[in-house]
Amino acid sequence: SQTIHQWPATLVQPVGSPLSLECTVEGTSNPNLYWYRQAAGRGLQLLFYSIGIGQISSEVPQNLSASRPQDRQFILSSKKLLLSDSGFYLCAWSEGGQAYEQYFGPGTRLTVT
Amino acid sequence: AQSVAQPEDQVNVAEGNPLTVKCTYSVSGNPYLFWYVQYPNRGLQFLLKYITGDNLVKGSYGFEAEFNKSQTSFHLKKPSALVSDSALYFCAVRDKTGGFKTIFGAGTRLFVKA
């Protein structure tokens, strides 16, 4: 069966510090991968998605970036965090090709102080 | 452009009563429609989807949803609510011709009272 991992689970970082959140998927090949941010326990904002290694689409211009160095690894980064980057970050995957439903990781709670 | 509306921020229902969580959508073509559930401090869990075919789809934990093309709705239903159904529910839509981008609604918080 497929499993998705995210780490860390929680993170407190000062303004201006760098960020690296990692997501890995097991049990599938060539998945579509997604990064979302959820603010205040409500709606999801799609940040990035990827249909293959090195193929990243950005949905929201901001100081975040994403990379996919391996087939089942998706990394969210920032060089300098802003207070507004605080939130709950969710990684998700879906089957390559038709890309129907998405399966979400447990999330990372980021607090920028 | 795709959009999803969940008109109720919160739905309250007594345990054992039927529940409905509403969702309407807007897409330029034919939609893929989804419902997800989120428990506190957790990721979203997939409940059910409509891709094509029968307008009534059944999903996990006894939930079902009905696709209504004329009303552009995809309401989530359950015949008998449980206290454990209390959670945040998200409706989502993807245009069949619009690539991989899925739009999520703002979410509806369901409270089931014992």
PDB file of C-alpha atoms in Angstrom:
ATOM      1  CA  SER A   1       0.000   0.000   0.000  1.00  0.00           C
ATOM      2  CA  GLN A   2       1.016   3.602  -0.476  1.00  0.00           C
ATOM      3  CA  THR A   3       2.265   5.820   2.324  1.00  0.00           C
ATOM      4  CA  ILE A   4       3.113   9.497   2.423  1.00  0.00           C
ATOM      5  CA  HIS A   5       5.499  10.989   4.964  1.00  0.00           C
ATOM      6  CA  GLN A   6       6.072  14.593   5.914  1.00  0.00           C
ATOM      7  CA  TRP A   7       8.578  16.053   8.309  1.00  0.00           C
ATOM      8  CA  PRO A   8       8.984  17.752  10.577  1.00  0.00           C
ATOM      9  CA  ALA A   9       5.544  17.661  12.182  1.00  0.00           C
ATOM     10  CA  THR A  10       6.014  21.044  13.825  1.00  0.00           C
ATOM     11  CA  LEU A  11       8.534  23.807  13.282  1.00  0.00           C
ATOM     12  CA  VAL A  12       9.142  27.181  14.884  1.00  0.00           C
ATOM     13  CA  GLN A  13      11.462  29.420  12.914  1.00  0.00           C
ATOM     14  CA  PRO A  14      12.501  33.091  13.242  1.00  0.00           C
ATOM     15  CA  VAL A  15      11.750  35.608  10.518  1.00  0.00           C
ATOM     16  CA  GLY A  16      14.482  35.624   7.901  1.00  0.00           C
ATOM     17  CA  SER A  17      15.615  32.060   8.493  1.00  0.00           C
ATOM     18  CA  PRO A  18      15.600  29.391   5.759  1.00  0.00           C
ATOM     19  CA  LEU A  19      13.024  26.622   5.434  1.00  0.00           C
ATOM     20  CA  SER A  20      13.090  23.083   4.155  1.00  0.00           C
ATOM     21  CA  LEU A  21      10.083  20.773   4.410  1.00  0.00           C
ATOM     22  CA  GLU A  22      10.311  17.296   2.992  1.00  0.00           C
ATOM     23  CA  CYS A  23       7.686  14.917   1.665  1.00  0.00           C
ATOM     24  CA  THR A  24       8.201  11.365   0.458  1.00  0.00           C
ATOM     25  CA  VAL A  25       5.805   8.805  -0.967  1.00  0.00           C
ATOM     26  CA  GLU A  26       6.202   5.044  -0.804  1.00  0.00           C
ATOM     27  CA  GLY A  27       4.517   2.281  -2.738  1.00  0.00           C
ATOM     28  CA  THR A  28       3.878   4.031  -6.040  1.00  0.00           C
ATOM     29  CA  SER A  29       5.821   5.247  -9.039  1.00  0.00           C
ATOM     30  CA  ASN A  30       5.714   8.534 -10.934  1.00  0.00           C
ATOM     31  CA  PRO A  31       3.076  10.129  -8.712  1.00  0.00           C
ATOM     32  CA  ASN A  32       1.789  13.658  -9.117  1.00  0.00           C
ATOM     33  CA  LEU A  33       2.897  15.634  -6.076  1.00  0.00           C
ATOM     34  CA  TYR A  34       1.402  18.745  -4.498  1.00  0.00           C
ATOM     35  CA  TRP A  35       2.177  21.303  -1.784  1.00  0.00           C
ATOM     36  CA  TYR A  36      -0.701  23.137  -0.132  1.00  0.00           C
ATOM     37  CA  ARG A  37      -0.901  25.703   2.642  1.00  0.00           C
ATOM     38  CA  GLN A  38      -3.876  25.803   4.974  1.00  0.00           C
ATOM     39  CA  ALA A  39      -4.415  28.949   7.000  1.00  0.00           C
ATOM     40  CA  ALA A  40      -6.547  29.132  10.131  1.00  0.00           C
ATOM     41  CA  GLY A  41      -7.845  25.566   9.754  1.00  0.00           C
ATOM     42  CA  ARG A  42      -9.812  26.370   6.649  1.00  0.00           C
ATOM     43  CA  GLY A  43      -9.353  26.431   2.913  1.00  0.00           C
ATOM     44  CA  LEU A  44      -6.403  25.002   1.056  1.00  0.00           C
ATOM     45  CA  GLN A  45      -4.183  27.079  -1.173  1.00  0.00           C
ATOM     46  CA  LEU A  46      -2.285  25.153  -3.842  1.00  0.00           C
ATOM     47  CA  LEU A  47       1.336  26.292  -3.833  1.00  0.00           C
ATOM     48  CA  PHE A  48       3.128  23.917  -6.230  1.00  0.00           C
ATOM     49  CA  TYR A  49       2.485  20.730  -8.121  1.00  0.00           C
ATOM     50  CA  SER A  50       4.733  18.372 -10.028  1.00  0.00           C
ATOM     51  CA  ILE A  51       4.028  15.692 -12.617  1.00  0.00           C
ATOM     52  CA  GLY A  52       7.601  14.421 -12.788  1.00  0.00           C
ATOM     53  CA  ILE A  53      11.204  14.851 -11.675  1.00  0.00           C
ATOM     54  CA  GLY A  54      12.312  18.429 -12.163  1.00  0.00           C
ATOM     55  CA  GLN A  55       8.869  19.494 -13.403  1.00  0.00           C
ATOM     56  CA  ILE A  56       7.396  22.064 -11.013  1.00  0.00           C
ATOM     57  CA  SER A  57       4.419  24.332 -11.562  1.00  0.00           C
ATOM     58  CA  SER A  58       3.962  27.305  -9.264  1.00  0.00           C
ATOM     59  CA  GLU A  59       0.486  28.549  -8.513  1.00  0.00           C
ATOM     60  CA  VAL A  60       1.205  31.456  -6.202  1.00  0.00           C
ATOM     61  CA  PRO A  61       4.128  33.900  -6.568  1.00  0.00           C
ATOM     62  CA  GLN A  62       5.842  34.212  -3.190  1.00  0.00           C
ATOM     63  CA  ASN A  63       9.125  33.586  -1.450  1.00  0.00           C
ATOM     64  CA  LEU A  64       8.664  29.808  -1.464  1.00  0.00           C
ATOM     65  CA  SER A  65      10.099  27.341  -3.951  1.00  0.00           C
ATOM     66  CA  ALA A  66       9.734  23.621  -4.553  1.00  0.00           C
ATOM     67  CA  SER A  67      11.964  20.931  -5.941  1.00  0.00           C
ATOM     68  CA  ARG A  68      11.555  17.299  -6.903  1.00  0.00           C
ATOM     69  CA  PRO A  69      15.025  15.741  -6.886  1.00  0.00           C
ATOM     70  CA  GLN A  70      13.719  12.165  -6.976  1.00  0.00           C
ATOM     71  CA  ASP A  71      10.558  10.524  -8.275  1.00  0.00           C
ATOM     72  CA  ARG A  72       8.893  10.256  -4.875  1.00  0.00           C
ATOM     73  CA  GLN A  73      10.452  13.189  -3.043  1.00  0.00           C
ATOM     74  CA  PHE A  74       9.072  16.713  -2.945  1.00  0.00           C
ATOM     75  CA  ILE A  75      10.737  19.545  -1.044  1.00  0.00           C
ATOM     76  CA  LEU A  76       9.361  22.948  -0.098  1.00  0.00           C
ATOM     77  CA  SER A  77      11.951  25.631   0.598  1.00  0.00           C
ATOM     78  CA  SER A  78      12.440  29.260   1.411  1.00  0.00           C
ATOM     79  CA  LYS A  79      15.592  31.323   1.684  1.00  0.00           C
ATOM     80  CA  LYS A  80      14.086  33.843   4.105  1.00  0.00           C
ATOM     81  CA  LEU A  81      10.852  33.223   5.983  1.00  0.00           C
ATOM     82  CA  LEU A  82       8.222  35.907   6.500  1.00  0.00           C
ATOM     83  CA  LEU A  83       5.663  36.091   9.306  1.00  0.00           C
ATOM     84  CA  SER A  84       2.967  35.487   6.683  1.00  0.00           C
ATOM     85  CA  ASP A  85       4.504  32.085   5.883  1.00  0.00           C
ATOM     86  CA  SER A  86       3.088  30.656   9.111  1.00  0.00           C
ATOM     87  CA  GLY A  87       0.495  27.960   8.525  1.00  0.00           C
ATOM     88  CA  PHE A  88      -0.198  24.288   8.110  1.00  0.00           C
ATOM     89  CA  TYR A  89       1.635  22.823   5.121  1.00  0.00           C
ATOM     90  CA  LEU A  90       0.262  19.734   3.467  1.00  0.00           C
ATOM     91  CA  CYS A  91       1.871  17.498   0.905  1.00  0.00           C
ATOM     92  CA  ALA A  92      -0.306  15.281  -1.264  1.00  0.00           C
ATOM     93  CA  TRP A  93       0.059  12.770  -4.067  1.00  0.00           C
ATOM     94  CA  SER A  94      -2.165  11.317  -6.751  1.00  0.00           C
ATOM     95  CA  GLU A  95      -1.705   8.605  -9.322  1.00  0.00           C
ATOM     96  CA  GLY A  96       0.143   9.736 -12.395  1.00  0.00           C
ATOM     97  CA  GLY A  97      -1.877  10.047 -15.562  1.00  0.00           C
ATOM     98  CA  GLN A  98      -5.550  10.606 -14.813  1.00  0.00           C
ATOM     99  CA  ALA A  99      -4.852  12.135 -11.396  1.00  0.00           C
ATOM    100  CA  TYR A 100      -8.121  11.666  -9.636  1.00  0.00           C
ATOM    101  CA  GLU A 101      -8.239  11.843  -5.855  1.00  0.00           C
ATOM    102  CA  GLN A 102      -5.331  13.067  -3.790  1.00  0.00           C
ATOM    103  CA  TYR A 103      -3.865  11.484  -0.680  1.00  0.00           C
ATOM    104  CA  PHE A 104      -2.526  13.808   1.951  1.00  0.00           C
ATOM    105  CA  GLY A 105       0.336  13.607   4.395  1.00  0.00           C
ATOM    106  CA  PRO A 106      -0.033  14.435   8.091  1.00  0.00           C
ATOM    107  CA  GLY A 107       1.103  18.033   7.607  1.00  0.00           C
ATOM    108  CA  THR A 108       3.714  20.369   9.077  1.00  0.00           C
ATOM    109  CA  ARG A 109       2.673  23.155  11.439  1.00  0.00           C
ATOM    110  CA  LEU A 110       5.035  26.093  10.758  1.00  0.00           C
ATOM    111  CA  THR A 111       5.162  29.073  13.080  1.00  0.00           C
ATOM    112  CA  VAL A 112       7.337  31.997  12.067  1.00  0.00           C
ATOM    113  CA  THR A 113       8.211  34.243  15.016  1.00  0.00           C
TER     114      THR A 113
ATOM    115  CA  ALA B   1     -12.294  29.583 -14.012  1.00  0.00           C
ATOM    116  CA  GLN B   2     -13.049  26.818 -11.573  1.00  0.00           C
ATOM    117  CA  SER B   3     -14.651  27.569  -8.224  1.00  0.00           C
ATOM    118  CA  VAL B   4     -16.280  25.754  -5.347  1.00  0.00           C
ATOM    119  CA  ALA B   5     -18.723  27.150  -2.803  1.00  0.00           C
ATOM    120  CA  GLN B   6     -19.599  25.620   0.533  1.00  0.00           C
ATOM    121  CA  PRO B   7     -22.321  27.983   1.714  1.00  0.00           C
ATOM    122  CA  GLU B   8     -22.352  26.841   5.350  1.00  0.00           C
ATOM    123  CA  ASP B   9     -19.430  27.493   7.655  1.00  0.00           C
ATOM    124  CA  GLN B  10     -20.919  25.105  10.185  1.00  0.00           C
ATOM    125  CA  VAL B  11     -23.579  22.416  10.284  1.00  0.00           C
ATOM    126  CA  ASN B  12     -25.039  21.143  13.541  1.00  0.00           C
ATOM    127  CA  VAL B  13     -26.931  17.866  13.717  1.00  0.00           C
ATOM    128  CA  ALA B  14     -28.013  15.477  16.452  1.00  0.00           C
ATOM    129  CA  GLU B  15     -26.588  11.987  16.522  1.00  0.00           C
ATOM    130  CA  GLY B  16     -28.799   9.575  14.620  1.00  0.00           C
ATOM    131  CA  ASN B  17     -30.279  12.270  12.401  1.00  0.00           C
ATOM    132  CA  PRO B  18     -29.488  12.580   8.705  1.00  0.00           C
ATOM    133  CA  LEU B  19     -26.853  15.093   7.707  1.00  0.00           C
ATOM    134  CA  THR B  20     -26.228  17.139   4.574  1.00  0.00           C
ATOM    135  CA  VAL B  21     -23.199  19.267   3.776  1.00  0.00           C
ATOM    136  CA  LYS B  22     -23.750  21.450   0.739  1.00  0.00           C
ATOM    137  CA  CYS B  23     -21.428  22.130  -2.182  1.00  0.00           C
ATOM    138  CA  THR B  24     -21.900  23.945  -5.482  1.00  0.00           C
ATOM    139  CA  TYR B  25     -19.299  24.289  -8.181  1.00  0.00           C
ATOM    140  CA  SER B  26     -18.437  26.123 -11.355  1.00  0.00           C
ATOM    141  CA  VAL B  27     -16.253  24.747 -14.143  1.00  0.00           C
ATOM    142  CA  SER B  28     -16.058  25.429 -17.832  1.00  0.00           C
ATOM    143  CA  GLY B  29     -16.333  21.775 -18.804  1.00  0.00           C
ATOM    144  CA  ASN B  30     -17.384  18.541 -17.149  1.00  0.00           C
ATOM    145  CA  PRO B  31     -16.208  18.181 -13.563  1.00  0.00           C
ATOM    146  CA  TYR B  32     -14.459  15.674 -11.410  1.00  0.00           C
ATOM    147  CA  LEU B  33     -15.890  16.187  -7.899  1.00  0.00           C
ATOM    148  CA  PHE B  34     -14.513  15.101  -4.553  1.00  0.00           C
ATOM    149  CA  TRP B  35     -15.207  15.185  -0.831  1.00  0.00           C
ATOM    150  CA  TYR B  36     -12.499  15.088   1.812  1.00  0.00           C
ATOM    151  CA  VAL B  37     -12.620  15.089   5.605  1.00  0.00           C
ATOM    152  CA  GLN B  38     -10.088  16.578   8.004  1.00  0.00           C
ATOM    153  CA  TYR B  39      -9.755  15.795  11.687  1.00  0.00           C
ATOM    154  CA  PRO B  40      -7.928  18.263  13.996  1.00  0.00           C
ATOM    155  CA  ASN B  41      -4.243  18.723  13.192  1.00  0.00           C
ATOM    156  CA  ARG B  42      -4.330  16.027  10.534  1.00  0.00           C
ATOM    157  CA  GLY B  43      -4.105  15.868   6.779  1.00  0.00           C
ATOM    158  CA  LEU B  44      -7.199  15.501   4.614  1.00  0.00           C
ATOM    159  CA  GLN B  45      -8.685  12.066   3.980  1.00  0.00           C
ATOM    160  CA  PHE B  46     -10.414  11.206   0.715  1.00  0.00           C
ATOM    161  CA  LEU B  47     -14.091  10.242   1.178  1.00  0.00           C
ATOM    162  CA  LEU B  48     -15.588   9.857  -2.286  1.00  0.00           C
ATOM    163  CA  LYS B  49     -15.513  11.077  -5.874  1.00  0.00           C
ATOM    164  CA  TYR B  50     -17.707  11.564  -8.900  1.00  0.00           C
ATOM    165  CA  ILE B  51     -15.996  10.944 -12.210  1.00  0.00           C
ATOM    166  CA  THR B  52     -18.765   9.787 -14.519  1.00  0.00           C
ATOM    167  CA  GLY B  53     -21.802   7.495 -14.544  1.00  0.00           C
ATOM    168  CA  ASP B  54     -24.281   7.096 -11.700  1.00  0.00           C
ATOM    169  CA  ASN B  55     -25.100  10.427 -10.089  1.00  0.00           C
ATOM    170  CA  LEU B  56     -25.212   8.902  -6.601  1.00  0.00           C
ATOM    171  CA  VAL B  57     -21.803   7.884  -5.359  1.00  0.00           C
ATOM    172  CA  LYS B  58     -21.021   6.046  -2.161  1.00  0.00           C
ATOM    173  CA  GLY B  59     -17.875   6.452  -0.162  1.00  0.00           C
ATOM    174  CA  SER B  60     -16.157   5.722   3.099  1.00  0.00           C
ATOM    175  CA  TYR B  61     -17.798   5.646   6.553  1.00  0.00           C
ATOM    176  CA  GLY B  62     -21.358   5.485   5.135  1.00  0.00           C
ATOM    177  CA  PHE B  63     -21.176   8.809   3.322  1.00  0.00           C
ATOM    178  CA  GLU B  64     -22.691   9.386  -0.100  1.00  0.00           C
ATOM    179  CA  ALA B  65     -23.036  12.328  -2.449  1.00  0.00           C
ATOM    180  CA  GLU B  66     -25.312  13.177  -5.319  1.00  0.00           C
ATOM    181  CA  PHE B  67     -24.109  14.890  -8.460  1.00  0.00           C
ATOM    182  CA  ASN B  68     -26.732  17.268  -9.867  1.00  0.00           C
ATOM    183  CA  LYS B  69     -25.582  18.725 -13.160  1.00  0.00           C
ATOM    184  CA  SER B  70     -28.512  21.135 -13.623  1.00  0.00           C
ATOM    185  CA  GLN B  71     -27.968  22.635 -10.176  1.00  0.00           C
ATOM    186  CA  THR B  72     -24.171  22.279 -10.328  1.00  0.00           C
ATOM    187  CA  SER B  73     -24.244  20.741  -6.880  1.00  0.00           C
ATOM    188  CA  PHE B  74     -22.547  17.835  -5.145  1.00  0.00           C
ATOM    189  CA  HIS B  75     -24.007  17.638  -1.637  1.00  0.00           C
ATOM    190  CA  LEU B  76     -22.573  15.206   0.899  1.00  0.00           C
ATOM    191  CA  LYS B  77     -25.069  13.118   2.858  1.00  0.00           C
ATOM    192  CA  LYS B  78     -25.276  10.457   5.515  1.00  0.00           C
ATOM    193  CA  PRO B  79     -28.513   8.810   6.698  1.00  0.00           C
ATOM    194  CA  SER B  80     -27.555   8.653  10.381  1.00  0.00           C
ATOM    195  CA  ALA B  81     -24.871  10.898  11.883  1.00  0.00           C
ATOM    196  CA  LEU B  82     -22.366   9.758  14.476  1.00  0.00           C
ATOM    197  CA  VAL B  83     -20.538  11.907  17.020  1.00  0.00           C
ATOM    198  CA  SER B  84     -17.313  10.665  15.429  1.00  0.00           C
ATOM    199  CA  ASP B  85     -18.361  12.311  12.134  1.00  0.00           C
ATOM    200  CA  SER B  86     -17.612  15.703  13.696  1.00  0.00           C
ATOM    201  CA  ALA B  87     -14.834  17.176  11.551  1.00  0.00           C
ATOM    202  CA  LEU B  88     -14.066  19.661   8.785  1.00  0.00           C
ATOM    203  CA  TYR B  89     -15.372  18.673   5.353  1.00  0.00           C
ATOM    204  CA  PHE B  90     -14.024  19.934   2.043  1.00  0.00           C
ATOM    205  CA  CYS B  91     -15.621  19.763  -1.372  1.00  0.00           C
ATOM    206  CA  ALA B  92     -13.237  19.930  -4.338  1.00  0.00           C
ATOM    207  CA  VAL B  93     -13.543  20.171  -8.107  1.00  0.00           C
ATOM    208  CA  ARG B  94     -11.282  19.585 -11.066  1.00  0.00           C
ATOM    209  CA  ASP B  95     -12.149  20.461 -14.650  1.00  0.00           C
ATOM    210  CA  LYS B  96     -11.623  17.413 -16.868  1.00  0.00           C
ATOM    211  CA  THR B  97      -9.907  19.623 -19.397  1.00  0.00           C
ATOM    212  CA  GLY B  98      -8.061  21.821 -16.929  1.00  0.00           C
ATOM    213  CA  GLY B  99      -4.981  19.818 -16.070  1.00  0.00           C
ATOM    214  CA  PHE B 100      -4.169  18.646 -12.579  1.00  0.00           C
ATOM    215  CA  LYS B 101      -5.269  21.655 -10.578  1.00  0.00           C
ATOM    216  CA  THR B 102      -7.958  20.859  -8.009  1.00  0.00           C
ATOM    217  CA  ILE B 103      -9.866  23.692  -6.337  1.00  0.00           C
ATOM    218  CA  PHE B 104     -10.988  23.176  -2.741  1.00  0.00           C
ATOM    219  CA  GLY B 105     -13.902  24.847  -1.023  1.00  0.00           C
ATOM    220  CA  ALA B 106     -13.427  26.799   2.192  1.00  0.00           C
ATOM    221  CA  GLY B 107     -14.683  23.889   4.272  1.00  0.00           C
ATOM    222  CA  THR B 108     -17.729  23.196   6.423  1.00  0.00           C
ATOM    223  CA  ARG B 109     -17.359  22.279  10.061  1.00  0.00           C
ATOM    224  CA  LEU B 110     -19.757  19.527  11.096  1.00  0.00           C
ATOM    225  CA  PHE B 111     -20.755  19.169  14.744  1.00  0.00           C
ATOM    226  CA  VAL B 112     -22.703  16.069  15.726  1.00  0.00           C
ATOM    227  CA  LYS B 113     -24.211  16.321  19.188  1.00  0.00           C
ATOM    228  CA  ALA B 114     -24.865  13.220  21.284  1.00  0.00           C
TER     229      ALA B 114
END
